[in-house]
Amino acid sequence: ITEALRTALVTVEGSTNDFGDAQLSVDVIADTLIWEAVKDSPVVREGASEEDPIVRNVDEGGEGEFTVCWDPLDGSSIVDNNWAVGTIMGIWPKSTGLIGAKGSDQVTALVALYGPRTTVLVALDDGTYEFSYGCTPEGCQLPDGSFEPWICSRHAIQVSPEAQIFSPANLRATQDLPGYKKLVDYYMENRYTLRYSGGLVPDIYQAFTKGMGVFSNPTSKSSPAKLRLAFEAAPFGLLVEKAGGKTSDGVTGGSILDVQIDSVDQRTALCIGSANEVDRFNEFLELN
């Protein structure tokens, strides 16, 4: 996918996915590459893509153990600007599958960020780690002088409870939700740093690189939920909570990982990042 973004023309394919989004050439390339990978893997049982939100059996050998759910290239609306975009992936065990499962059932999740460098966050047993790809054309140099395509660039990342960086999505909702307007005013009055690109992956990813931050995306009657629970919110939720951060489902104030997945295209509100800032979101929107 990194190479496709470097070389493919970003053109509209003339088709739309099931959510009505115009598909770009790189969307289609990324989705095809991931489908090829899951079909070639003997351990994958089922696959589901945001571009075609149907859980499909790919387990020809009958030994598959996992359901893989992915957004092949999140950030289609900004990729033509040559801004950072990413891939989001959640993996559930055979024992739960996807439908009826929760984000907390995931065995792992990963998010790839395609910017000047390609980096990938992976949820491991003891926390969230970052891996970097292709530091030089020869690869990334290890302490022994050898080069490998990937190196672990951040170990057991921790997201601080406090933050001074905010990424407020769905600002239209401030017209319907006085609590959200009050929260945004609080950020400004207390001189928080605004860092928001409109790309879900870079806007949440910065909490891992800066060690703090909060992304908020509440919903209202006139600004309904757009984020997909299975394709976006649940995988990111696992990564953030593994790093000591916190999430809110934007409705009850509970963890996004506790929300049951009842349909592949289920939408959700979301607040995610530094724990105290997520608590503040719940407080201002009166979700507690």
CSV table of C-alpha atoms in Angstrom, one decimal:
chain,number,residue,atom,x,y,z
A,1,ILE,CA,0.0,0.0,0.0
A,2,THR,CA,2.9,2.3,0.8
A,3,GLU,CA,4.3,1.8,-2.7
A,4,ALA,CA,0.8,2.3,-4.3
A,5,LEU,CA,0.4,5.6,-2.6
A,6,ARG,CA,3.8,6.7,-3.9
A,7,THR,CA,3.2,5.7,-7.5
A,8,ALA,CA,-0.6,5.4,-8.2
A,9,LEU,CA,-2.5,8.4,-9.6
A,10,VAL,CA,-5.3,9.5,-7.2
A,11,THR,CA,-8.3,9.3,-9.5
A,12,VAL,CA,-11.9,8.7,-8.9
A,13,GLU,CA,-12.9,5.3,-10.2
A,14,GLY,CA,-16.4,6.2,-11.1
A,15,SER,CA,-17.8,3.8,-8.5
A,16,THR,CA,-19.0,4.2,-4.9
A,17,ASN,CA,-18.8,1.8,-1.9
A,18,ASP,CA,-21.8,0.6,0.0
A,19,PHE,CA,-21.7,3.8,2.1
A,20,GLY,CA,-22.0,6.1,-0.9
A,21,ASP,CA,-18.3,7.3,-0.7
A,22,ALA,CA,-16.6,7.8,-4.1
A,23,GLN,CA,-13.9,5.2,-4.5
A,24,LEU,CA,-10.5,6.4,-5.4
A,25,SER,CA,-7.9,4.4,-7.4
A,26,VAL,CA,-5.7,4.0,-4.3
A,27,ASP,CA,-8.8,2.8,-2.2
A,28,VAL,CA,-9.4,0.0,-4.7
A,29,ILE,CA,-5.7,-0.9,-4.8
A,30,ALA,CA,-5.4,-1.0,-1.0
A,31,ASP,CA,-8.5,-3.1,-0.7
A,32,THR,CA,-7.4,-5.6,-3.3
A,33,LEU,CA,-4.0,-6.0,-1.7
A,34,ILE,CA,-5.5,-6.8,1.7
A,35,TRP,CA,-8.1,-9.2,0.2
A,36,GLU,CA,-5.2,-11.0,-1.5
A,37,ALA,CA,-3.3,-11.2,1.8
A,38,VAL,CA,-6.2,-12.6,3.9
A,39,LYS,CA,-7.1,-15.1,1.2
A,40,ASP,CA,-3.5,-16.3,1.0
A,41,SER,CA,-3.3,-16.7,4.8
A,42,PRO,CA,-4.1,-20.2,6.3
A,43,VAL,CA,-5.1,-18.7,9.6
A,44,VAL,CA,-7.7,-16.2,8.4
A,45,ARG,CA,-11.3,-17.6,8.5
A,46,GLU,CA,-13.3,-14.5,7.5
A,47,GLY,CA,-12.7,-11.1,6.0
A,48,ALA,CA,-14.8,-7.9,5.9
A,49,SER,CA,-13.8,-4.6,4.2
A,50,GLU,CA,-15.4,-1.2,4.7
A,51,GLU,CA,-15.5,-0.9,0.9
A,52,ASP,CA,-17.8,-3.9,0.7
A,53,PRO,CA,-19.2,-4.5,4.2
A,54,ILE,CA,-20.1,-8.2,4.1
A,55,VAL,CA,-18.4,-10.8,6.2
A,56,ARG,CA,-17.0,-13.3,3.7
A,57,ASN,CA,-15.6,-16.8,4.3
A,58,VAL,CA,-12.0,-17.1,2.9
A,59,ASP,CA,-11.1,-20.3,4.7
A,60,GLU,CA,-10.6,-22.7,1.9
A,61,GLY,CA,-8.4,-25.0,4.0
A,62,GLY,CA,-10.9,-25.1,6.9
A,63,GLU,CA,-8.2,-24.3,9.5
A,64,GLY,CA,-8.8,-20.5,9.8
A,65,GLU,CA,-8.8,-19.1,13.3
A,66,PHE,CA,-9.5,-15.3,12.8
A,67,THR,CA,-12.0,-12.8,11.4
A,68,VAL,CA,-10.2,-9.8,10.0
A,69,CYS,CA,-12.1,-6.5,9.5
A,70,TRP,CA,-10.4,-3.5,7.8
A,71,ASP,CA,-10.7,0.0,6.4
A,72,PRO,CA,-8.2,-0.3,3.6
A,73,LEU,CA,-7.5,3.4,3.2
A,74,ASP,CA,-9.1,5.7,5.7
A,75,GLY,CA,-9.0,9.4,4.7
A,76,SER,CA,-10.2,9.3,1.1
A,77,SER,CA,-11.4,12.9,1.3
A,78,ILE,CA,-7.9,14.1,2.0
A,79,VAL,CA,-5.7,11.7,0.0
A,80,ASP,CA,-5.9,13.9,-3.1
A,81,ASN,CA,-4.4,16.7,-1.0
A,82,ASN,CA,-1.4,14.4,-0.4
A,83,TRP,CA,-2.1,14.4,3.3
A,84,ALA,CA,-1.4,11.5,5.6
A,85,VAL,CA,-3.9,8.6,5.4
A,86,GLY,CA,-4.0,5.2,6.9
A,87,THR,CA,-5.2,1.6,7.1
A,88,ILE,CA,-7.2,0.3,10.2
A,89,MET,CA,-7.6,-3.3,11.0
A,90,GLY,CA,-9.2,-5.3,13.8
A,91,ILE,CA,-8.9,-9.1,14.3
A,92,TRP,CA,-11.4,-11.2,16.2
A,93,PRO,CA,-11.1,-14.9,17.2
A,94,LYS,CA,-13.1,-17.7,15.7
A,95,SER,CA,-14.9,-18.2,19.0
A,96,THR,CA,-16.7,-14.8,18.6
A,97,GLY,CA,-16.5,-13.9,14.9
A,98,LEU,CA,-17.6,-10.3,14.3
A,99,ILE,CA,-21.4,-10.1,14.6
A,100,GLY,CA,-22.4,-10.2,18.2
A,101,ALA,CA,-18.8,-9.6,19.4
A,102,LYS,CA,-17.4,-6.6,21.1
A,103,GLY,CA,-14.2,-4.6,20.6
A,104,SER,CA,-12.9,-6.1,23.8
A,105,ASP,CA,-13.0,-9.5,22.1
A,106,GLN,CA,-10.3,-8.5,19.6
A,107,VAL,CA,-7.1,-10.5,19.8
A,108,THR,CA,-5.2,-7.6,18.3
A,109,ALA,CA,-5.6,-4.5,16.1
A,110,LEU,CA,-3.3,-2.5,14.0
A,111,VAL,CA,-3.2,0.9,12.4
A,112,ALA,CA,-0.9,2.0,9.6
A,113,LEU,CA,-0.1,5.6,9.0
A,114,TYR,CA,1.2,6.6,5.5
A,115,GLY,CA,3.1,9.9,5.8
A,116,PRO,CA,6.7,10.9,5.1
A,117,ARG,CA,7.3,7.5,6.8
A,118,THR,CA,5.1,4.4,7.0
A,119,THR,CA,4.5,3.4,10.7
A,120,VAL,CA,2.2,0.8,12.1
A,121,LEU,CA,0.7,0.6,15.6
A,122,VAL,CA,0.1,-3.0,16.8
A,123,ALA,CA,-1.7,-4.2,20.0
A,124,LEU,CA,0.5,-6.9,21.7
A,125,ASP,CA,-0.1,-8.8,24.9
A,126,ASP,CA,1.8,-6.3,27.0
A,127,GLY,CA,0.8,-3.0,25.3
A,128,THR,CA,0.9,-1.0,22.1
A,129,TYR,CA,4.0,-0.9,19.9
A,130,GLU,CA,5.0,1.0,16.8
A,131,PHE,CA,6.9,-0.4,13.9
A,132,SER,CA,8.6,1.7,11.2
A,133,TYR,CA,9.0,0.6,7.6
A,134,GLY,CA,11.8,1.3,5.2
A,135,CYS,CA,13.8,3.9,7.1
A,136,THR,CA,16.2,4.0,4.0
A,137,PRO,CA,16.0,2.3,0.6
A,138,GLU,CA,18.1,-0.5,2.1
A,139,GLY,CA,15.7,-0.9,5.1
A,140,CYS,CA,16.1,0.0,8.8
A,141,GLN,CA,19.5,-0.5,10.4
A,142,LEU,CA,19.7,-2.7,13.5
A,143,PRO,CA,22.4,-2.3,16.2
A,144,ASP,CA,24.4,-5.1,14.6
A,145,GLY,CA,24.7,-3.2,11.4
A,146,SER,CA,22.2,-5.3,9.4
A,147,PHE,CA,19.2,-3.9,7.7
A,148,GLU,CA,15.6,-5.1,8.0
A,149,PRO,CA,12.4,-3.9,6.3
A,150,TRP,CA,10.7,-3.2,9.7
A,151,ILE,CA,12.0,-2.1,13.1
A,152,CYS,CA,10.2,-1.6,16.4
A,153,SER,CA,10.4,2.2,16.8
A,154,ARG,CA,8.3,2.7,20.0
A,155,HIS,CA,8.0,0.2,22.8
A,156,ALA,CA,5.0,-0.2,25.1
A,157,ILE,CA,3.7,3.3,24.3
A,158,GLN,CA,1.9,5.2,27.1
A,159,VAL,CA,-0.7,7.8,26.6
A,160,SER,CA,-0.7,10.3,29.4
A,161,PRO,CA,-3.9,11.0,31.4
A,162,GLU,CA,-3.5,14.7,30.8
A,163,ALA,CA,-3.4,16.4,27.4
A,164,GLN,CA,-2.9,19.8,25.8
A,165,ILE,CA,-3.7,18.7,22.2
A,166,PHE,CA,-7.3,18.4,20.9
A,167,SER,CA,-8.8,17.2,17.7
A,168,PRO,CA,-12.5,18.1,17.5
A,169,ALA,CA,-14.3,16.3,14.8
A,170,ASN,CA,-18.0,16.9,13.8
A,171,LEU,CA,-17.9,20.6,14.9
A,172,ARG,CA,-21.4,21.0,13.4
A,173,ALA,CA,-22.7,19.1,16.4
A,174,THR,CA,-21.8,22.2,18.6
A,175,GLN,CA,-24.9,23.8,17.1
A,176,ASP,CA,-27.1,21.0,18.7
A,177,LEU,CA,-25.1,20.0,21.7
A,178,PRO,CA,-24.4,22.9,24.2
A,179,GLY,CA,-22.1,20.6,26.1
A,180,TYR,CA,-19.8,20.1,23.1
A,181,LYS,CA,-19.7,23.8,22.4
A,182,LYS,CA,-18.8,24.3,26.0
A,183,LEU,CA,-16.0,21.7,25.7
A,184,VAL,CA,-14.5,23.3,22.6
A,185,ASP,CA,-14.6,26.7,24.4
A,186,TYR,CA,-12.8,25.1,27.3
A,187,TYR,CA,-10.0,23.9,25.1
A,188,MET,CA,-9.6,27.3,23.5
A,189,GLU,CA,-9.8,29.2,26.8
A,190,ASN,CA,-7.2,26.9,28.4
A,191,ARG,CA,-4.9,27.3,25.3
A,192,TYR,CA,-4.9,23.7,24.2
A,193,THR,CA,-3.2,23.1,20.8
A,194,LEU,CA,-5.5,22.4,18.0
A,195,ARG,CA,-4.2,19.6,15.7
A,196,TYR,CA,-6.9,18.3,13.3
A,197,SER,CA,-6.5,17.2,9.7
A,198,GLY,CA,-9.9,15.6,9.1
A,199,GLY,CA,-8.1,12.2,8.8
A,200,LEU,CA,-9.1,9.8,11.5
A,201,VAL,CA,-5.8,8.0,11.5
A,202,PRO,CA,-3.3,10.9,11.9
A,203,ASP,CA,-5.7,12.7,14.2
A,204,ILE,CA,-5.8,9.8,16.7
A,205,TYR,CA,-2.3,8.5,16.0
A,206,GLN,CA,-0.7,11.7,17.3
A,207,ALA,CA,-1.7,10.6,20.9
A,208,PHE,CA,0.8,7.8,20.5
A,209,THR,CA,3.7,9.9,19.2
A,210,LYS,CA,3.1,12.9,21.4
A,211,GLY,CA,2.1,10.8,24.4
A,212,MET,CA,-1.1,12.7,24.9
A,213,GLY,CA,-4.2,14.0,23.0
A,214,VAL,CA,-7.9,13.7,22.7
A,215,PHE,CA,-10.1,13.1,19.6
A,216,SER,CA,-13.8,13.8,20.0
A,217,ASN,CA,-16.6,13.0,17.6
A,218,PRO,CA,-20.0,13.3,19.2
A,219,THR,CA,-23.3,13.0,17.3
A,220,SER,CA,-26.5,14.8,17.2
A,221,LYS,CA,-29.8,14.7,15.3
A,222,SER,CA,-28.5,16.9,12.5
A,223,SER,CA,-25.0,15.5,12.6
A,224,PRO,CA,-25.4,11.7,12.8
A,225,ALA,CA,-22.7,9.2,13.5
A,226,LYS,CA,-20.3,8.4,10.6
A,227,LEU,CA,-17.5,6.4,12.2
A,228,ARG,CA,-17.8,2.6,11.8
A,229,LEU,CA,-17.7,0.7,15.0
A,230,ALA,CA,-16.0,-2.5,13.6
A,231,PHE,CA,-13.8,-0.8,11.0
A,232,GLU,CA,-12.5,2.2,12.8
A,233,ALA,CA,-13.6,2.8,16.4
A,234,ALA,CA,-13.1,-0.7,17.9
A,235,PRO,CA,-9.5,-1.3,16.5
A,236,PHE,CA,-8.4,2.2,17.6
A,237,GLY,CA,-10.1,1.7,20.9
A,238,LEU,CA,-8.0,-1.4,21.7
A,239,LEU,CA,-4.8,0.3,20.7
A,240,VAL,CA,-5.5,3.3,22.9
A,241,GLU,CA,-6.7,1.4,26.0
A,242,LYS,CA,-3.7,-0.9,25.7
A,243,ALA,CA,-1.5,2.2,25.9
A,244,GLY,CA,-3.3,3.4,29.1
A,245,GLY,CA,-5.7,5.8,27.4
A,246,LYS,CA,-9.5,5.8,27.5
A,247,THR,CA,-12.5,5.7,25.2
A,248,SER,CA,-16.1,6.8,25.3
A,249,ASP,CA,-19.0,5.5,23.2
A,250,GLY,CA,-20.4,9.1,23.2
A,251,VAL,CA,-23.8,7.8,24.4
A,252,THR,CA,-23.4,6.1,27.8
A,253,GLY,CA,-19.9,7.3,28.5
A,254,GLY,CA,-18.7,3.7,28.7
A,255,SER,CA,-15.8,2.2,26.8
A,256,ILE,CA,-16.2,1.8,23.0
A,257,LEU,CA,-14.8,-1.7,23.5
A,258,ASP,CA,-18.0,-2.7,25.5
A,259,VAL,CA,-20.4,-1.9,22.6
A,260,GLN,CA,-21.8,-4.9,20.9
A,261,ILE,CA,-21.3,-5.2,17.1
A,262,ASP,CA,-24.8,-5.9,15.8
A,263,SER,CA,-24.2,-5.1,12.1
A,264,VAL,CA,-21.1,-4.8,9.9
A,265,ASP,CA,-21.9,-1.1,9.0
A,266,GLN,CA,-22.8,-0.1,12.6
A,267,ARG,CA,-22.0,3.6,13.3
A,268,THR,CA,-20.9,5.2,16.5
A,269,ALA,CA,-19.9,8.4,18.3
A,270,LEU,CA,-16.5,8.4,19.8
A,271,CYS,CA,-14.1,10.1,22.2
A,272,ILE,CA,-10.7,8.6,22.5
A,273,GLY,CA,-7.3,9.5,24.0
A,274,SER,CA,-5.9,10.8,27.3
A,275,ALA,CA,-8.0,9.4,30.1
A,276,ASN,CA,-8.8,12.7,32.0
A,277,GLU,CA,-9.8,14.4,28.7
A,278,VAL,CA,-12.2,11.6,27.9
A,279,ASP,CA,-13.6,12.0,31.4
A,280,ARG,CA,-14.0,15.7,30.7
A,281,PHE,CA,-15.8,14.9,27.4
A,282,ASN,CA,-18.3,12.6,29.3
A,283,GLU,CA,-18.7,15.3,32.0
A,284,PHE,CA,-19.4,18.2,29.6
A,285,LEU,CA,-21.8,16.2,27.5
A,286,GLU,CA,-23.4,14.8,30.6
A,287,LEU,CA,-22.9,11.2,29.7
A,288,ASN,CA,-22.0,10.0,33.2
